[in-house]
PDB file of C-alpha atoms in Angstrom:
ATOM      1  CA  UNK V  27      44.302 -13.878 -28.888  1.00  0.00           C
ATOM      2  CA  UNK V  28      41.607 -10.886 -28.916  1.00  0.00           C
ATOM      3  CA  UNK V  29      43.510  -8.558 -26.667  1.00  0.00           C
ATOM      4  CA  UNK V  30      46.487  -8.908 -28.523  1.00  0.00           C
ATOM      5  CA  UNK V  31      44.783  -8.188 -31.869  1.00  0.00           C
ATOM      6  CA  UNK V  32      42.993  -5.099 -30.193  1.00  0.00           C
ATOM      7  CA  UNK V  33      46.632  -4.178 -28.808  1.00  0.00           C
ATOM      8  CA  UNK V  34      48.297  -4.041 -32.218  1.00  0.00           C
ATOM      9  CA  UNK V  35      45.680  -2.323 -33.944  1.00  0.00           C
ATOM     10  CA  UNK V  36      45.443   0.336 -31.267  1.00  0.00           C
ATOM     11  CA  UNK V  37      49.054   0.918 -31.340  1.00  0.00           C
ATOM     12  CA  UNK V  38      48.907   1.179 -35.248  1.00  0.00           C
ATOM     13  CA  UNK V  39      46.137   3.712 -35.450  1.00  0.00           C
ATOM     14  CA  UNK V  40      47.988   5.549 -32.829  1.00  0.00           C
ATOM     15  CA  UNK V  41      51.435   5.548 -34.707  1.00  0.00           C
ATOM     16  CA  UNK V  42      50.131   5.858 -37.682  1.00  0.00           C
ATOM     17  CA  UNK V  43      49.544   9.576 -37.334  1.00  0.00           C
ATOM     18  CA  UNK V  44      53.001  10.045 -36.586  1.00  0.00           C
ATOM     19  CA  UNK V  45      54.592   8.450 -39.556  1.00  0.00           C
ATOM     20  CA  UNK V  46      55.794  11.211 -41.343  1.00  0.00           C
ATOM     21  CA  UNK V  47      56.637  13.345 -38.668  1.00  0.00           C
ATOM     22  CA  UNK V  48      60.364  14.527 -37.902  1.00  0.00           C
ATOM     23  CA  UNK V  49      60.878  12.753 -34.488  1.00  0.00           C
ATOM     24  CA  UNK V  50      58.335   9.983 -33.713  1.00  0.00           C
ATOM     25  CA  UNK V  51      57.051   9.994 -30.117  1.00  0.00           C
ATOM     26  CA  UNK V  52      57.189   6.304 -28.189  1.00  0.00           C
ATOM     27  CA  UNK V  53      54.563   5.029 -26.510  1.00  0.00           C
ATOM     28  CA  UNK V  54      55.548   4.602 -22.580  1.00  0.00           C
ATOM     29  CA  UNK V  55      54.490   3.272 -19.662  1.00  0.00           C
ATOM     30  CA  UNK V  56      51.502   1.301 -20.826  1.00  0.00           C
ATOM     31  CA  UNK V  57      48.949   0.320 -18.609  1.00  0.00           C
ATOM     32  CA  UNK V  58      46.322  -2.187 -19.437  1.00  0.00           C
ATOM     33  CA  UNK V  59      43.032  -2.369 -17.598  1.00  0.00           C
ATOM     34  CA  UNK V  60      40.212  -5.024 -19.045  1.00  0.00           C
ATOM     35  CA  UNK V  61      39.913  -3.271 -22.238  1.00  0.00           C
ATOM     36  CA  UNK V  62      41.446  -0.406 -21.861  1.00  0.00           C
ATOM     37  CA  UNK V  63      44.508   1.026 -22.053  1.00  0.00           C
ATOM     38  CA  UNK V  64      46.455   4.079 -20.595  1.00  0.00           C
ATOM     39  CA  UNK V  65      50.140   4.949 -21.998  1.00  0.00           C
ATOM     40  CA  UNK V  66      52.223   8.197 -22.590  1.00  0.00           C
ATOM     41  CA  UNK V  67      53.830   9.700 -25.551  1.00  0.00           C
ATOM     42  CA  UNK V  68      55.722  12.894 -26.185  1.00  0.00           C
ATOM     43  CA  UNK V  69      54.596  13.582 -22.231  1.00  0.00           C
ATOM     44  CA  UNK V  70      50.960  13.619 -22.779  1.00  0.00           C
ATOM     45  CA  UNK V  71      48.722  11.184 -21.014  1.00  0.00           C
ATOM     46  CA  UNK V  72      46.425   9.025 -23.622  1.00  0.00           C
ATOM     47  CA  UNK V  73      43.829   6.552 -22.998  1.00  0.00           C
ATOM     48  CA  UNK V  74      42.720   3.918 -25.798  1.00  0.00           C
ATOM     49  CA  UNK V  75      39.660   0.914 -25.693  1.00  0.00           C
ATOM     50  CA  UNK V  76      40.310  -2.022 -27.378  1.00  0.00           C
ATOM     51  CA  UNK V  77      36.766  -2.812 -28.457  1.00  0.00           C
ATOM     52  CA  UNK V  78      36.396   0.349 -30.334  1.00  0.00           C
ATOM     53  CA  UNK V  79      40.277   0.929 -31.139  1.00  0.00           C
ATOM     54  CA  UNK V  80      39.854   4.752 -30.220  1.00  0.00           C
ATOM     55  CA  UNK V  81      42.320   6.832 -28.462  1.00  0.00           C
ATOM     56  CA  UNK V  82      41.895  10.215 -26.659  1.00  0.00           C
ATOM     57  CA  UNK V  83      44.641  12.564 -25.234  1.00  0.00           C
ATOM     58  CA  UNK V  84      43.567  13.547 -21.574  1.00  0.00           C
ATOM     59  CA  UNK V  85      46.431  16.162 -20.862  1.00  0.00           C
ATOM     60  CA  UNK V  86      48.075  18.890 -23.039  1.00  0.00           C
ATOM     61  CA  UNK V  87      49.981  21.189 -20.864  1.00  0.00           C
ATOM     62  CA  UNK V  88      53.762  21.928 -20.565  1.00  0.00           C
ATOM     63  CA  UNK V  89      54.109  19.367 -17.786  1.00  0.00           C
ATOM     64  CA  UNK V  90      55.001  15.531 -18.402  1.00  0.00           C
ATOM     65  CA  UNK V  91      52.893  12.618 -17.131  1.00  0.00           C
ATOM     66  CA  UNK V  92      54.497   9.220 -16.052  1.00  0.00           C
ATOM     67  CA  UNK V  93      53.447   5.837 -15.060  1.00  0.00           C
ATOM     68  CA  UNK V  94      49.805   5.745 -15.364  1.00  0.00           C
ATOM     69  CA  UNK V  95      47.561   3.427 -12.931  1.00  0.00           C
ATOM     70  CA  UNK V  96      44.193   2.490 -13.150  1.00  0.00           C
ATOM     71  CA  UNK V  97      42.448   2.017  -9.941  1.00  0.00           C
ATOM     72  CA  UNK V  98      40.940  -1.136  -9.034  1.00  0.00           C
ATOM     73  CA  UNK V  99      37.383  -0.063  -9.594  1.00  0.00           C
ATOM     74  CA  UNK V 100      38.549   1.634 -12.990  1.00  0.00           C
ATOM     75  CA  UNK V 101      36.694   5.139 -12.689  1.00  0.00           C
ATOM     76  CA  UNK V 102      39.923   6.798 -11.699  1.00  0.00           C
ATOM     77  CA  UNK V 103      43.581   7.070 -13.430  1.00  0.00           C
ATOM     78  CA  UNK V 104      46.467   8.008 -11.196  1.00  0.00           C
ATOM     79  CA  UNK V 105      49.607   9.273 -12.734  1.00  0.00           C
ATOM     80  CA  UNK V 106      53.197  11.154 -11.802  1.00  0.00           C
ATOM     81  CA  UNK V 107      53.441  14.701 -12.715  1.00  0.00           C
ATOM     82  CA  UNK V 108      57.010  16.841 -13.486  1.00  0.00           C
TER      83      UNK V 108
END
């Protein structure tokens, strides 16, 4: 239950910045691992934490990132780029 509540708050926090934008980007390819989530928005990779509700963008360049995956030890993040 706490995990669902945290995920809901995280998604609400992320999209609150885009409510008044012309084209709302979609959260795509979510990857859950313990208390963290990695996902793509508008071709950029983001990571969020359920405990704090904070998100941060990891990439910001012309290429697009897809399908983030956490490593089993949770110290690395794998993704595909185009």
